[in-house]
mmCIF file of C-alpha atoms in Angstrom:
data_model
loop_
_atom_site.group_PDB
_atom_site.id
_atom_site.type_symbol
_atom_site.label_atom_id
_atom_site.label_comp_id
_atom_site.label_asym_id
_atom_site.label_seq_id
_atom_site.Cartn_x
_atom_site.Cartn_y
_atom_site.Cartn_z
ATOM 1 C CA ALA A 3 16.918 130.474 139.970
ATOM 2 C CA GLN A 4 19.015 133.172 141.522
ATOM 3 C CA SER A 5 17.330 135.699 143.760
ATOM 4 C CA VAL A 6 18.420 138.727 145.738
ATOM 5 C CA SER A 7 16.704 140.011 148.850
ATOM 6 C CA GLN A 8 17.147 143.347 150.550
ATOM 7 C CA HIS A 9 16.125 143.545 154.159
ATOM 8 C CA ASN A 10 14.636 146.991 154.326
ATOM 9 C CA HIS A 11 12.120 148.600 152.003
ATOM 10 C CA HIS A 12 12.501 152.126 153.378
ATOM 11 C CA VAL A 13 15.105 153.471 155.785
ATOM 12 C CA ILE A 14 14.885 156.928 157.335
ATOM 13 C CA LEU A 15 17.964 158.413 159.000
ATOM 14 C CA SER A 16 19.140 161.761 160.250
ATOM 15 C CA GLU A 17 22.293 163.300 158.823
ATOM 16 C CA ALA A 18 25.510 161.921 160.375
ATOM 17 C CA ALA A 19 23.829 158.651 161.347
ATOM 18 C CA SER A 20 25.481 155.400 160.332
ATOM 19 C CA LEU A 21 23.961 153.281 157.589
ATOM 20 C CA GLU A 22 23.842 149.573 156.961
ATOM 21 C CA LEU A 23 21.669 148.102 154.214
ATOM 22 C CA GLY A 24 21.311 144.358 154.028
ATOM 23 C CA CYS A 25 21.587 142.215 150.909
ATOM 24 C CA ASN A 26 21.398 138.434 150.622
ATOM 25 C CA TYR A 27 21.508 136.284 147.526
ATOM 26 C CA SER A 28 20.506 132.709 146.866
ATOM 27 C CA TYR A 29 23.148 131.347 144.498
ATOM 28 C CA GLY A 30 25.802 129.060 146.012
ATOM 29 C CA GLY A 31 28.524 129.263 143.372
ATOM 30 C CA THR A 32 30.962 131.954 142.382
ATOM 31 C CA VAL A 33 29.352 135.368 142.185
ATOM 32 C CA ASN A 34 30.170 138.945 141.361
ATOM 33 C CA LEU A 35 28.358 141.432 143.565
ATOM 34 C CA PHE A 36 27.337 145.044 143.043
ATOM 35 C CA TRP A 37 25.587 147.932 144.706
ATOM 36 C CA TYR A 38 23.910 150.470 142.459
ATOM 37 C CA VAL A 39 22.329 153.770 143.471
ATOM 38 C CA GLN A 40 19.508 155.648 141.775
ATOM 39 C CA TYR A 41 19.162 159.290 142.790
ATOM 40 C CA PRO A 42 15.760 160.882 142.175
ATOM 41 C CA GLY A 43 15.218 161.335 138.446
ATOM 42 C CA GLN A 44 18.583 159.857 137.509
ATOM 43 C CA HIS A 45 19.865 156.630 136.018
ATOM 44 C CA LEU A 46 21.321 153.705 137.930
ATOM 45 C CA GLN A 47 24.956 154.306 138.888
ATOM 46 C CA LEU A 48 27.534 151.893 140.246
ATOM 47 C CA LEU A 49 28.511 152.471 143.880
ATOM 48 C CA LEU A 50 30.884 149.544 144.292
ATOM 49 C CA LYS A 51 31.621 146.027 143.134
ATOM 50 C CA TYR A 52 33.151 142.790 144.368
ATOM 51 C CA PHE A 53 34.753 140.260 142.067
ATOM 52 C CA SER A 54 37.378 138.551 144.217
ATOM 53 C CA GLY A 55 40.053 139.220 146.836
ATOM 54 C CA ASP A 56 39.544 141.384 149.911
ATOM 55 C CA PRO A 57 35.910 140.903 150.967
ATOM 56 C CA LEU A 58 35.733 144.483 152.228
ATOM 57 C CA VAL A 59 35.360 146.739 149.225
ATOM 58 C CA LYS A 60 35.293 150.500 149.116
ATOM 59 C CA GLY A 61 33.258 152.488 146.655
ATOM 60 C CA ILE A 62 32.487 156.053 145.817
ATOM 61 C CA LYS A 63 31.153 158.691 148.219
ATOM 62 C CA GLY A 64 32.418 156.916 151.337
ATOM 63 C CA PHE A 65 30.401 153.730 150.877
ATOM 64 C CA GLU A 66 31.804 150.285 151.579
ATOM 65 C CA ALA A 67 30.430 146.760 151.511
ATOM 66 C CA GLU A 68 31.478 143.460 153.028
ATOM 67 C CA PHE A 69 31.100 140.123 151.283
ATOM 68 C CA ILE A 70 30.465 137.280 153.743
ATOM 69 C CA LYS A 71 30.387 134.102 151.687
ATOM 70 C CA SER A 72 29.136 131.877 154.510
ATOM 71 C CA LYS A 73 26.123 134.132 154.962
ATOM 72 C CA PHE A 74 25.531 134.809 151.255
ATOM 73 C CA SER A 75 25.515 138.480 152.175
ATOM 74 C CA PHE A 76 26.894 141.712 150.771
ATOM 75 C CA ASN A 77 25.816 144.484 153.120
ATOM 76 C CA LEU A 78 26.359 148.136 152.289
ATOM 77 C CA ARG A 79 27.659 150.546 154.926
ATOM 78 C CA LYS A 80 28.462 154.196 155.380
ATOM 79 C CA PRO A 81 29.661 155.630 158.713
ATOM 80 C CA SER A 82 27.958 159.014 158.356
ATOM 81 C CA VAL A 83 25.202 159.726 155.847
ATOM 82 C CA GLN A 84 24.460 163.048 154.222
ATOM 83 C CA TRP A 85 21.217 164.513 152.936
ATOM 84 C CA SER A 86 22.584 163.992 149.411
ATOM 85 C CA ASP A 87 22.604 160.211 149.989
ATOM 86 C CA THR A 88 18.821 160.203 149.716
ATOM 87 C CA ALA A 89 18.217 157.705 146.921
ATOM 88 C CA GLU A 90 17.178 154.153 146.087
ATOM 89 C CA TYR A 91 19.861 151.498 146.581
ATOM 90 C CA PHE A 92 19.920 148.217 144.677
ATOM 91 C CA CYS A 93 22.016 145.135 145.303
ATOM 92 C CA ALA A 94 22.797 142.990 142.243
ATOM 93 C CA VAL A 95 24.431 139.627 141.622
ATOM 94 C CA VAL A 96 25.937 137.972 138.573
ATOM 95 C CA SER A 97 26.775 134.299 138.877
ATOM 96 C CA ASN A 98 29.108 132.245 136.751
ATOM 97 C CA TYR A 99 26.043 130.217 135.706
ATOM 98 C CA GLY A 100 23.826 132.979 134.372
ATOM 99 C CA GLN A 101 25.347 136.032 132.818
ATOM 100 C CA ASN A 102 22.655 138.574 133.548
ATOM 101 C CA PHE A 103 22.499 140.895 136.543
ATOM 102 C CA VAL A 104 19.853 139.877 139.086
ATOM 103 C CA PHE A 105 18.676 142.826 141.155
ATOM 104 C CA GLY A 106 17.083 143.022 144.558
ATOM 105 C CA PRO A 107 13.869 144.994 145.108
ATOM 106 C CA GLY A 108 15.748 148.035 146.360
ATOM 107 C CA THR A 109 15.895 150.009 149.592
ATOM 108 C CA ARG A 110 14.746 153.603 149.645
ATOM 109 C CA LEU A 111 16.943 155.752 151.875
ATOM 110 C CA SER A 112 15.647 159.072 153.128
ATOM 111 C CA VAL A 113 18.135 161.249 155.000
ATOM 112 C CA LEU A 114 16.627 164.064 157.031
ATOM 113 C CA PRO A 115 18.626 167.317 157.216
ATOM 114 C CA ASP B 13 26.471 161.576 130.638
ATOM 115 C CA THR B 14 26.366 157.802 131.139
ATOM 116 C CA GLY B 15 27.552 156.791 127.699
ATOM 117 C CA VAL B 16 24.484 154.583 127.170
ATOM 118 C CA SER B 17 21.807 156.418 125.216
ATOM 119 C CA GLN B 18 18.164 155.478 124.991
ATOM 120 C CA ASP B 19 15.530 156.911 122.718
ATOM 121 C CA PRO B 20 12.850 158.045 123.235
ATOM 122 C CA ARG B 21 12.914 159.094 126.885
ATOM 123 C CA HIS B 22 9.136 158.990 127.125
ATOM 124 C CA LYS B 23 6.513 157.237 125.031
ATOM 125 C CA ILE B 24 2.745 157.384 125.420
ATOM 126 C CA THR B 25 0.824 154.951 123.272
ATOM 127 C CA LYS B 26 -2.661 153.608 122.958
ATOM 128 C CA ARG B 27 -3.370 150.030 123.918
ATOM 129 C CA GLY B 28 -2.890 147.714 120.968
ATOM 130 C CA GLN B 29 -0.284 149.849 119.216
ATOM 131 C CA ASN B 30 3.282 148.722 118.556
ATOM 132 C CA VAL B 31 6.241 150.602 120.015
ATOM 133 C CA THR B 32 9.977 150.396 119.412
ATOM 134 C CA PHE B 33 12.766 151.633 121.647
ATOM 135 C CA ARG B 34 16.391 152.128 120.734
ATOM 136 C CA CYS B 35 19.539 151.732 122.818
ATOM 137 C CA ASP B 36 23.030 152.837 121.873
ATOM 138 C CA PRO B 37 25.576 151.187 124.197
ATOM 139 C CA ILE B 38 29.057 152.329 125.099
ATOM 140 C CA SER B 39 30.927 151.655 121.889
ATOM 141 C CA GLU B 40 33.483 149.091 123.074
ATOM 142 C CA HIS B 41 30.990 147.088 125.157
ATOM 143 C CA ASN B 42 30.137 143.669 123.727
ATOM 144 C CA ARG B 43 27.237 142.937 126.090
ATOM 145 C CA LEU B 44 23.915 144.702 125.999
ATOM 146 C CA TYR B 45 21.017 144.135 128.401
ATOM 147 C CA TRP B 46 17.366 145.113 128.533
ATOM 148 C CA TYR B 47 15.544 145.439 131.849
ATOM 149 C CA ARG B 48 12.099 146.580 132.910
ATOM 150 C CA GLN B 49 11.499 148.551 136.093
ATOM 151 C CA THR B 50 8.185 149.442 137.707
ATOM 152 C CA LEU B 51 7.665 151.858 140.562
ATOM 153 C CA GLY B 52 9.154 150.635 143.815
ATOM 154 C CA GLN B 53 10.733 147.563 142.260
ATOM 155 C CA GLY B 54 14.198 146.582 141.194
ATOM 156 C CA PRO B 55 15.068 146.148 137.531
ATOM 157 C CA GLU B 56 13.725 142.889 136.072
ATOM 158 C CA PHE B 57 15.844 141.164 133.455
ATOM 159 C CA LEU B 58 14.337 140.836 129.984
ATOM 160 C CA THR B 59 17.131 139.788 127.633
ATOM 161 C CA TYR B 60 20.786 140.211 126.817
ATOM 162 C CA PHE B 61 23.097 140.105 123.830
ATOM 163 C CA GLN B 62 26.737 139.299 123.416
ATOM 164 C CA ASN B 63 27.698 141.087 120.241
ATOM 165 C CA GLU B 64 24.807 140.350 117.856
ATOM 166 C CA ALA B 65 23.765 137.067 119.484
ATOM 167 C CA GLN B 66 20.778 137.081 121.822
ATOM 168 C CA LEU B 67 21.981 134.672 124.519
ATOM 169 C CA GLU B 68 19.255 134.727 127.136
ATOM 170 C CA LYS B 69 15.612 135.703 127.382
ATOM 171 C CA SER B 70 13.495 135.964 130.501
ATOM 172 C CA ARG B 71 10.107 134.314 130.864
ATOM 173 C CA LEU B 72 8.863 137.895 131.222
ATOM 174 C CA LEU B 73 9.603 138.372 127.537
ATOM 175 C CA SER B 74 6.344 137.214 125.987
ATOM 176 C CA ASP B 75 5.951 136.619 122.257
ATOM 177 C CA ARG B 76 4.798 140.248 121.932
ATOM 178 C CA PHE B 77 8.322 141.384 122.783
ATOM 179 C CA SER B 78 11.251 141.140 120.416
ATOM 180 C CA ALA B 79 14.754 142.509 120.627
ATOM 181 C CA GLU B 80 17.493 142.794 118.063
ATOM 182 C CA ARG B 81 21.081 143.913 117.964
ATOM 183 C CA PRO B 82 22.107 143.947 114.326
ATOM 184 C CA LYS B 83 25.859 144.074 113.778
ATOM 185 C CA GLY B 84 26.444 144.017 117.514
ATOM 186 C CA SER B 85 26.048 147.752 117.920
ATOM 187 C CA PHE B 86 22.745 149.460 118.816
ATOM 188 C CA SER B 87 19.730 147.457 119.913
ATOM 189 C CA THR B 88 15.979 147.805 119.513
ATOM 190 C CA LEU B 89 13.216 146.485 121.720
ATOM 191 C CA GLU B 90 9.795 146.199 120.114
ATOM 192 C CA ILE B 91 6.541 145.586 121.918
ATOM 193 C CA GLN B 92 3.621 144.573 119.727
ATOM 194 C CA ARG B 93 -0.042 145.013 120.655
ATOM 195 C CA THR B 94 0.809 146.914 123.819
ATOM 196 C CA GLU B 95 -1.198 146.304 126.984
ATOM 197 C CA GLN B 96 -1.623 148.520 130.040
ATOM 198 C CA GLY B 97 0.527 146.103 131.999
ATOM 199 C CA ASP B 98 3.441 146.967 129.723
ATOM 200 C CA SER B 99 3.614 150.451 131.264
ATOM 201 C CA ALA B 100 7.026 150.658 132.901
ATOM 202 C CA MET B 101 10.516 152.087 132.590
ATOM 203 C CA TYR B 102 12.566 150.121 130.066
ATOM 204 C CA LEU B 103 16.268 150.207 130.876
ATOM 205 C CA CYS B 104 19.198 149.387 128.663
ATOM 206 C CA ALA B 105 22.666 148.626 129.982
ATOM 207 C CA SER B 106 25.963 147.625 128.454
ATOM 208 C CA SER B 107 29.151 146.045 129.725
ATOM 209 C CA LEU B 108 32.309 144.262 128.831
ATOM 210 C CA ALA B 109 32.087 140.535 129.536
ATOM 211 C CA GLY B 110 32.535 139.913 133.256
ATOM 212 C CA ALA B 111 32.463 143.587 134.231
ATOM 213 C CA GLU B 112 29.942 145.976 135.714
ATOM 214 C CA ALA B 113 26.997 147.241 133.703
ATOM 215 C CA PHE B 114 26.432 150.865 132.774
ATOM 216 C CA PHE B 115 22.835 151.959 132.500
ATOM 217 C CA GLY B 116 21.049 154.447 130.303
ATOM 218 C CA GLN B 117 18.404 156.909 131.434
ATOM 219 C CA GLY B 118 15.611 154.590 130.380
ATOM 220 C CA THR B 119 12.483 154.914 128.251
ATOM 221 C CA ARG B 120 9.283 155.468 130.206
ATOM 222 C CA LEU B 121 6.365 153.778 128.468
ATOM 223 C CA THR B 122 2.780 154.685 129.309
ATOM 224 C CA VAL B 123 0.028 152.637 127.691
ATOM 225 C CA VAL B 124 -3.365 154.347 127.816
#
C-alpha cells in the first residue's frame, strides 16, 4: 500500500526565515504529487502540484517544491516565510495504480511575528 | 468559495443514531472523494466515485458506512448506528480524472 511520510510534526520559525518541509512516499511507479495547505478554520487548498516535466515546481504564495525520484521525495520550500503562512501543510500522492489521493500526516507551521 | 459544497457544516448526534451528509461537487468534475480527518492527522481516504460508479472503498469504511452518487452528481455519505469513534471531520473533494482535487469545507460530526 502507498504511504506518505512527513518529517516534521511541528515547525516553528520566525518571519523571514527559510522553510523546508520534507515529504517522502513509498510507491515506486509513476506518481502525481501535491502539497495542500489548511489555514486555521479553512478548507484544504492546493499549493502546488507535480505531474511530469521540470522537477522543480512553483506554486502560489512563493512556495516551490522539488521532486527527486531517486529519493522518493517532494520537499516543499519557501525562501522567506511570513506570519500569514502559519497553517498545516499536507503532502499527497496519487499513483497510476490507485486513483485516490494518499495524504501524509501533516506538518504544522507556526511563524512568529 | 471552493466550489465544493458540503451540508451540514456541523452535526451533533447521539450514539446509535444514523446520520447523512451531502456533498455537491464542482459541476464538471467526474470524480468525487470522501475523506475523514481527525485532529492532528492527515485526511484518510474512505471512498471515491467516477461518475455514478463507486470504484474504491477503504478498509476504514465499515458496513455501517454507505455512500452513493446517484446520476453522477451530488453524493451522500450515511453512517448508521453511530459510535463515538466516528467523531471526525468528513471531507468531500472533487476532481477531473488525473487532476488535482478541490476540497469542501467539511462536515464536523460529534457523536455524544
